[in-house]
Coordinates of C-alpha atoms in Angstrom, one line a residue:
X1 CA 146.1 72.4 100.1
X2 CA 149.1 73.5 102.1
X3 CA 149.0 75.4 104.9
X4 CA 151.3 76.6 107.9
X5 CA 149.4 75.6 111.7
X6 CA 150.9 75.9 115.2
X7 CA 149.8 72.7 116.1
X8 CA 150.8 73.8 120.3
X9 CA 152.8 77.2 121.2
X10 CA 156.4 76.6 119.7
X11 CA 155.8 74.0 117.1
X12 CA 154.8 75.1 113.6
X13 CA 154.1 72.4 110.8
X14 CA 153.1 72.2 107.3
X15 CA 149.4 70.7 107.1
X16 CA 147.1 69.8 104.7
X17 CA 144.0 71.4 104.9
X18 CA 140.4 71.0 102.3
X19 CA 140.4 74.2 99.8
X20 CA 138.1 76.9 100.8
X21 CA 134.5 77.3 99.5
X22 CA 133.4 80.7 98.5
X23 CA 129.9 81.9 99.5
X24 CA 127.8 84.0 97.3
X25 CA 129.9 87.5 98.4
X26 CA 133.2 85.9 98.5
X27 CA 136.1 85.5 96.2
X28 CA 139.1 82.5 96.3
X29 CA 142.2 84.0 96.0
X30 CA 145.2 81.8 95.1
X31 CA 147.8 83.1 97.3
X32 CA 151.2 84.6 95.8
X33 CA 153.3 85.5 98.7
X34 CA 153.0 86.2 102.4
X35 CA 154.9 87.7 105.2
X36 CA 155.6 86.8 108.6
X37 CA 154.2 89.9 111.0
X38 CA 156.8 90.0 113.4
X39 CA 154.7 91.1 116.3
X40 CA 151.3 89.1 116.1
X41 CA 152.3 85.9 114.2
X42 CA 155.5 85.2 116.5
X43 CA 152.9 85.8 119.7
X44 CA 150.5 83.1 118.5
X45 CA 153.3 81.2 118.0
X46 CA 155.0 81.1 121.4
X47 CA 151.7 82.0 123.0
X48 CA 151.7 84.7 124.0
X49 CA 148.9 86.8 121.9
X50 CA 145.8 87.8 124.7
X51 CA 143.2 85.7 124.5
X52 CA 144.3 83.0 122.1
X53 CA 144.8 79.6 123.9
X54 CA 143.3 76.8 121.3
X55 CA 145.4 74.8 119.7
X56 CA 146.2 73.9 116.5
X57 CA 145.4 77.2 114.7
X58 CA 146.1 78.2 110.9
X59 CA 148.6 81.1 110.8
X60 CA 149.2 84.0 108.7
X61 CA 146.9 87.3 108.3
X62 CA 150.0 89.1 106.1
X63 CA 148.8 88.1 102.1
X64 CA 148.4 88.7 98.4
X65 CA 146.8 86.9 95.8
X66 CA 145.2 86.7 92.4
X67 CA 141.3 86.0 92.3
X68 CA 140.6 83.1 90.4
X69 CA 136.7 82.3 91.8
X70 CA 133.9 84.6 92.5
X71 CA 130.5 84.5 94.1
X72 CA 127.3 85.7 92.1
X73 CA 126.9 88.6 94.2
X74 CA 130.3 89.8 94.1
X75 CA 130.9 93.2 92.5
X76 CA 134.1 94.8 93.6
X77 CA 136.1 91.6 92.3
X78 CA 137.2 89.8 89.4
X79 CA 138.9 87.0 88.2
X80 CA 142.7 87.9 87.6
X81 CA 142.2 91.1 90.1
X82 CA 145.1 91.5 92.9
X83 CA 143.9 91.2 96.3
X84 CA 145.4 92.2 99.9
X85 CA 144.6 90.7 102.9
X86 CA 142.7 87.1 102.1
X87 CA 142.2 84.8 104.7
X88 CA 140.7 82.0 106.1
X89 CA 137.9 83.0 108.7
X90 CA 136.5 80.6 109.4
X91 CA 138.8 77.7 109.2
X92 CA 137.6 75.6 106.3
X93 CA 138.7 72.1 108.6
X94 CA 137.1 71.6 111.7
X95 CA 140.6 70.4 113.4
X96 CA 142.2 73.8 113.3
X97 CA 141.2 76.9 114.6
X98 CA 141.8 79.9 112.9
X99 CA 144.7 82.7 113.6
X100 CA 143.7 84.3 110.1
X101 CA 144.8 81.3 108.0
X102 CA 146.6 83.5 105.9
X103 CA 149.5 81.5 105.1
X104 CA 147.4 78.9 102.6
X105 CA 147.7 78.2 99.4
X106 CA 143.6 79.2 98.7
X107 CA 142.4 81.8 100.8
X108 CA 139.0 84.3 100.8
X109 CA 138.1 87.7 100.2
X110 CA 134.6 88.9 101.2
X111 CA 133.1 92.2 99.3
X112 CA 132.4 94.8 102.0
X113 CA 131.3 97.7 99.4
X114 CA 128.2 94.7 98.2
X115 CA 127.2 93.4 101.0
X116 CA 127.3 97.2 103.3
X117 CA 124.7 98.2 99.9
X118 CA 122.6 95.2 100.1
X119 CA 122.1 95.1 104.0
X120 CA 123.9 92.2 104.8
X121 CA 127.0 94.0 106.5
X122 CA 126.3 91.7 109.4
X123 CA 127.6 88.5 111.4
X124 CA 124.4 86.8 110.7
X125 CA 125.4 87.0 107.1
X126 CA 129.1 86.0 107.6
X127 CA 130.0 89.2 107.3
X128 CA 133.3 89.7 109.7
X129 CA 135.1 93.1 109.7
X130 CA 138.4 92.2 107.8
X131 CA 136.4 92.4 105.0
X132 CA 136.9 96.0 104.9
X133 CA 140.3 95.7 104.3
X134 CA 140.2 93.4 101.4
X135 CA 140.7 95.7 98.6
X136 CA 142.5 95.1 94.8
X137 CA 145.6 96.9 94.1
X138 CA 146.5 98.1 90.5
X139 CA 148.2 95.2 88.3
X140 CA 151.0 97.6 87.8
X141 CA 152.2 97.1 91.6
X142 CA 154.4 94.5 92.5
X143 CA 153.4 91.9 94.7
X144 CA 156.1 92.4 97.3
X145 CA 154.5 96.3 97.2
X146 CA 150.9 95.3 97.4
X147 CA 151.8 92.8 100.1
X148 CA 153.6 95.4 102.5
X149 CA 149.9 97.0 102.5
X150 CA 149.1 94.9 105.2
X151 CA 151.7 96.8 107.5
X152 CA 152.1 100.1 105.7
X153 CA 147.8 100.5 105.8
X154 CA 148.0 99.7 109.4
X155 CA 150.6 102.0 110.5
X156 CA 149.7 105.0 108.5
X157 CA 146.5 104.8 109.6
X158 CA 147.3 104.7 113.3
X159 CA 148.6 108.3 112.6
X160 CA 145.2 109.5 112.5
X161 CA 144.5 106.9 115.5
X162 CA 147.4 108.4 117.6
X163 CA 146.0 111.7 116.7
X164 CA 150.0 113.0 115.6
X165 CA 150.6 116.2 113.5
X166 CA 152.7 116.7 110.5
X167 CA 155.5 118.8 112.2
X168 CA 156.0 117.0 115.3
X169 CA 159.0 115.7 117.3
X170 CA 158.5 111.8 117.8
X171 CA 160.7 109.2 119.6
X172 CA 160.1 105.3 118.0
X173 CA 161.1 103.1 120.2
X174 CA 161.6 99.7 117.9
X175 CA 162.8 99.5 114.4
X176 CA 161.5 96.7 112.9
X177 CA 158.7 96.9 110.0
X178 CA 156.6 98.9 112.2
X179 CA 158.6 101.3 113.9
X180 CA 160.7 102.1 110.4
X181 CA 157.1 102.5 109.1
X182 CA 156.4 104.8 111.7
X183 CA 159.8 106.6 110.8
X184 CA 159.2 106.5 106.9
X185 CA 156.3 107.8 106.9
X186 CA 156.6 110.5 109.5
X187 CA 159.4 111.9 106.9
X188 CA 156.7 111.7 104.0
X189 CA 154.5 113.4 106.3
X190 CA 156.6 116.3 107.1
X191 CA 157.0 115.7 110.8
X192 CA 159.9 117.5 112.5
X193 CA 162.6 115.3 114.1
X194 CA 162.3 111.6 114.0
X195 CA 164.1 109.3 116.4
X196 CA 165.0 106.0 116.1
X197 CA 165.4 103.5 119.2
X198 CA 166.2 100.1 118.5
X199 CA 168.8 97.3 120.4
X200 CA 170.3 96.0 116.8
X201 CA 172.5 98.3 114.8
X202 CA 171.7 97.2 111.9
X203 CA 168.7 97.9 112.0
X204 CA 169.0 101.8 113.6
X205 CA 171.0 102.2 110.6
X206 CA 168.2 101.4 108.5
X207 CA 166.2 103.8 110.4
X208 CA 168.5 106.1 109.8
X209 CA 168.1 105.8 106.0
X210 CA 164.7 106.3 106.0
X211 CA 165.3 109.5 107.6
X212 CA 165.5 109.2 111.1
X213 CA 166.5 112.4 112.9
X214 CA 169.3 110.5 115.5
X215 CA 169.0 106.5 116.4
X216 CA 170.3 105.1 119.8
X217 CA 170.2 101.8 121.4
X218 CA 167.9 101.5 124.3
X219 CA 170.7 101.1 126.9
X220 CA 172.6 104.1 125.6
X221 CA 172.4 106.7 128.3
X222 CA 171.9 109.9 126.1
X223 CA 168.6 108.6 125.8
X224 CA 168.0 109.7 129.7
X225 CA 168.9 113.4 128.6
X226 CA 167.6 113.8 124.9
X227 CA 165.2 116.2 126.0
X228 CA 167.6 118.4 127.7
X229 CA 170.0 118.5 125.1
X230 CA 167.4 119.0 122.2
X231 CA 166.2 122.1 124.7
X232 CA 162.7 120.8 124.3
X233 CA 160.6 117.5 125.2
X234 CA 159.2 115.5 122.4
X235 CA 155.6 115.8 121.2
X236 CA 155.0 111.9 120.8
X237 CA 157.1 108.8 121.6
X238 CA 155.9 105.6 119.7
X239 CA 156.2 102.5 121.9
X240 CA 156.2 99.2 119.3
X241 CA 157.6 97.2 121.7
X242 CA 154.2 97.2 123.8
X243 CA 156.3 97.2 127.7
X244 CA 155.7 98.8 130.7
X245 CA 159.5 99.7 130.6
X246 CA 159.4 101.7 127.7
X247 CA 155.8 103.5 128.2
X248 CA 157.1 104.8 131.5
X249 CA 160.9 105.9 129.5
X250 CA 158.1 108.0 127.3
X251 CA 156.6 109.5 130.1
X252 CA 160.1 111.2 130.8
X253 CA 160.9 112.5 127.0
X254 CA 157.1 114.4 126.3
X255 CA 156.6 117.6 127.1
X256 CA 152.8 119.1 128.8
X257 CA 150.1 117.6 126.8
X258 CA 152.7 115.0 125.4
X259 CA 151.6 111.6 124.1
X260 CA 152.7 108.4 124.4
X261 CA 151.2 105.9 122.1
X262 CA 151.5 102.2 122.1
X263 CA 151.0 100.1 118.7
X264 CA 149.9 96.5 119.1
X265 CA 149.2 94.4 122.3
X266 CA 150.7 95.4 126.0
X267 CA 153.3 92.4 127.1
X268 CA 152.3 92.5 130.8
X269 CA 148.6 92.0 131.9
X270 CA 148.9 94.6 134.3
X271 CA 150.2 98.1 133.7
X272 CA 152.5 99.7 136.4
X273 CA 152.4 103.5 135.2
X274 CA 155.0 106.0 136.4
X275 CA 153.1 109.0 136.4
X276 CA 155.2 111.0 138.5
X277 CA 157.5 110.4 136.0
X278 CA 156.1 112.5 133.4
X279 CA 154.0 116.1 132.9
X280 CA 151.7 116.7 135.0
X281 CA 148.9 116.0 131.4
X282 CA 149.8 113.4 129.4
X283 CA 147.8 111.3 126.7
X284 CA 148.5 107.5 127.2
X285 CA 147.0 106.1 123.6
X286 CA 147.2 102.4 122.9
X287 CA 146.2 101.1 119.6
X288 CA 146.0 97.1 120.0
X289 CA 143.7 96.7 117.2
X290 CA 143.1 98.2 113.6
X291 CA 140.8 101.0 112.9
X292 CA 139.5 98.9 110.1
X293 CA 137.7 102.2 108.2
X294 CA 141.1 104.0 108.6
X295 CA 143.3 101.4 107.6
X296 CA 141.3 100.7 104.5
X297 CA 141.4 104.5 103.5
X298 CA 145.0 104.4 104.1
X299 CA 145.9 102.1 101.0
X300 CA 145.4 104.6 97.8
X301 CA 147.7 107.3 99.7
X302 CA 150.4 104.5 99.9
X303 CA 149.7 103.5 96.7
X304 CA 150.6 106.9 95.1
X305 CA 153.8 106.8 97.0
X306 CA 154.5 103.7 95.8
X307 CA 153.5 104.9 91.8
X308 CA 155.9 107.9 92.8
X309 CA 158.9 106.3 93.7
X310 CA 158.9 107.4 97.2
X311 CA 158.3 104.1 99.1
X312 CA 159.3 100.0 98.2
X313 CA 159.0 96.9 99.9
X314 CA 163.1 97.2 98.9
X315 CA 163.1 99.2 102.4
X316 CA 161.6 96.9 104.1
X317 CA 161.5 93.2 102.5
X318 CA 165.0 91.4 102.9
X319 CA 164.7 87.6 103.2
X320 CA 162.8 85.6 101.4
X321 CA 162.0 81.4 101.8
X322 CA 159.6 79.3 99.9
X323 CA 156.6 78.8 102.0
X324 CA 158.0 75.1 103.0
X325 CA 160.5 76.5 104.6
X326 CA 158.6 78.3 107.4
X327 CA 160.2 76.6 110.1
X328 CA 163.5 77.4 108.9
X329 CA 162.8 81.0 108.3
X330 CA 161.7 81.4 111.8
X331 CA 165.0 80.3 113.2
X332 CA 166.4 83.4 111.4
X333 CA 163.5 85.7 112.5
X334 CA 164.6 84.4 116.0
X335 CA 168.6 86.1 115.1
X336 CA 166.8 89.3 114.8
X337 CA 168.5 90.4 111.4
X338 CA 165.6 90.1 109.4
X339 CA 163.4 93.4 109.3
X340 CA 160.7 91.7 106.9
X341 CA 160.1 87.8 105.4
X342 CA 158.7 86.9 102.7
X343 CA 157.5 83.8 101.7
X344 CA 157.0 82.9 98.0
X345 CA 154.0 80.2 97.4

């Protein structure tokens, strides 16, 4: 079967791989679409991502598919069910590695709620924790909506993470899927003013139409005094970016008590922190991983704004490539235009 590997950072191919096996609490999905993560998969790419340094490696962790196998002990699947988040863990050939796997045309789905009931919620069993995050959607939800899941479930839940309050000032610093996530849904959450910081105008006018409050670029001084002019510091800035830089910009826009909260992995191995800079209490929160229970609980809230017509992938989806074309697609995701890709399989 097809599938996208980064055979050495900076080279990507299309490789053929064997088609997956499912064990006895597994499902095969065959995969319908998939999208880059703009963050993680370009870091694996170029090489960056901590910790990751063997090459080749199967890419991809962003899916949705359609069951089409299923184990004997499987009970919260079946054939013909929509499924978010399949993957390939482990690699099913022994000359790749595996970064997810996501972007194949077979992938699996293991069932968390069977295996947690029958005691085999363990590594020993091949249990891995994704599993808690592979859930059905409703056939009535589109597949470009059931695949933002894999970004919506992760942000929304990092609310809770990030411990913010509906009714809160926040700064977002980045405004790419993420950081207009973080902006969309602090709207729909009924936080107070929502700012947008991002270097591409394009894309802080599409914060702004998801409700941002005000959107700068990062270099534009006002940022320096947004706290003076609002006549009060904000409660939370949101650091997608993941720099030193912009932790210790934060520091100087929160108030006492202020956080400042950083999604996904740090850039630099070692943090140089500004204190001085900032209140004298501060929280510095930093959320480089999911909270897998959290992000799994997230999906039925965003599925009712979804059935309500108060959130699409139409925000957030706008370029779209046939898997094939992966290599090509990235040379756009490297113009920065793109806020989300999609890749139709």
């Amino acid at each position: 079967m097809l599938a996208i590997a980064v055979t050495e950072p900076g080279r990507v191919q299309v490789v053929d791989v064997p088609e997956p096996e499912h064990g006895p609490y597994e499902v095969r999905i065959r995969t319908e679409a998939a999208c880059l993560c703009n963050i993680t998969d370009r870091k694996l790419i170029d090489g960056h991502f901590p910790g990751v340094d063997s090459y080749p490696m199967l890419l991809g962790h962003e899916t949705v598919g359609t069951v089409d196998a299923v184990g004997e002990k499987v009970r919260s699947f079946k054939v013909g069910d929509r499924v978010v988040g399949g993957l390939l863990i482990p690699s099913t050939s022994t000359a790749f590695e595996t970064a997810w796997g996501g972007f194949s045309e077979y992938l699996l789905a293991g069932d968390h709620p069977a295996m947690v009931e029958d005691g085999v919620a363990t590594p020993e069993h091949g249990w891995v924790e994704v599993y808690e995050i592979m859930k059905p959607v409703p056939p009535t939800l589109a597949v470009e909506d059931a695949l933002m899941m894999c970004t919506w479930r992760e942000v929304l839940s990092s609310f809770e993470d990030f411990n913010l309050k509906p009714g809160q000032d926040l700064i977002v610093f980045g405004a790419g899927p993420v950081g207009l996530s973080f902006v969309k849904f602090a709207r729909l959450l009924g936080f107070g003013d929502v700012v947008g910081v991002d270097p591409n105008a394009h894309k802080r006018d599409k914060a702004m139409a998801m409700g941002a409050t005000a959107a700068y670029a990062p270099d534009d001084p006002a940022i320096a005094i947004l706290a003076k002019d609002r006549a009060k510091p904000f409660d939370a800035v949101i650091d997608v970016v993941g720099k030193a830089a912009v932790i210790n910009t934060g520091l100087t826009l929160i108030g006492m008590g202020g956080s400042v909260c950083v999604y996904g992995t740090l850039k630099e191995p070692v943090l140089r922190l500004e204190s001085g800079s900032g209140p004298y209490n501060f929280d510095l929160r930093v959320h480089q991983w999911p909270t897998r229970v959290l992000e799994a609980g997230a999906q039925e809230r965003l599925i009712a704004w979804v059935e309500e017509g108060r959130l699409s992938y139409e925000e957030f989806i706008d370029v779209e490539y046939p898997i094939r074309d992966f290599g090509r697609a990235l040379e756009e995701v490297g113009t920065s235009k793109p806020i989300k890709t999609l890749f139709r399989f």
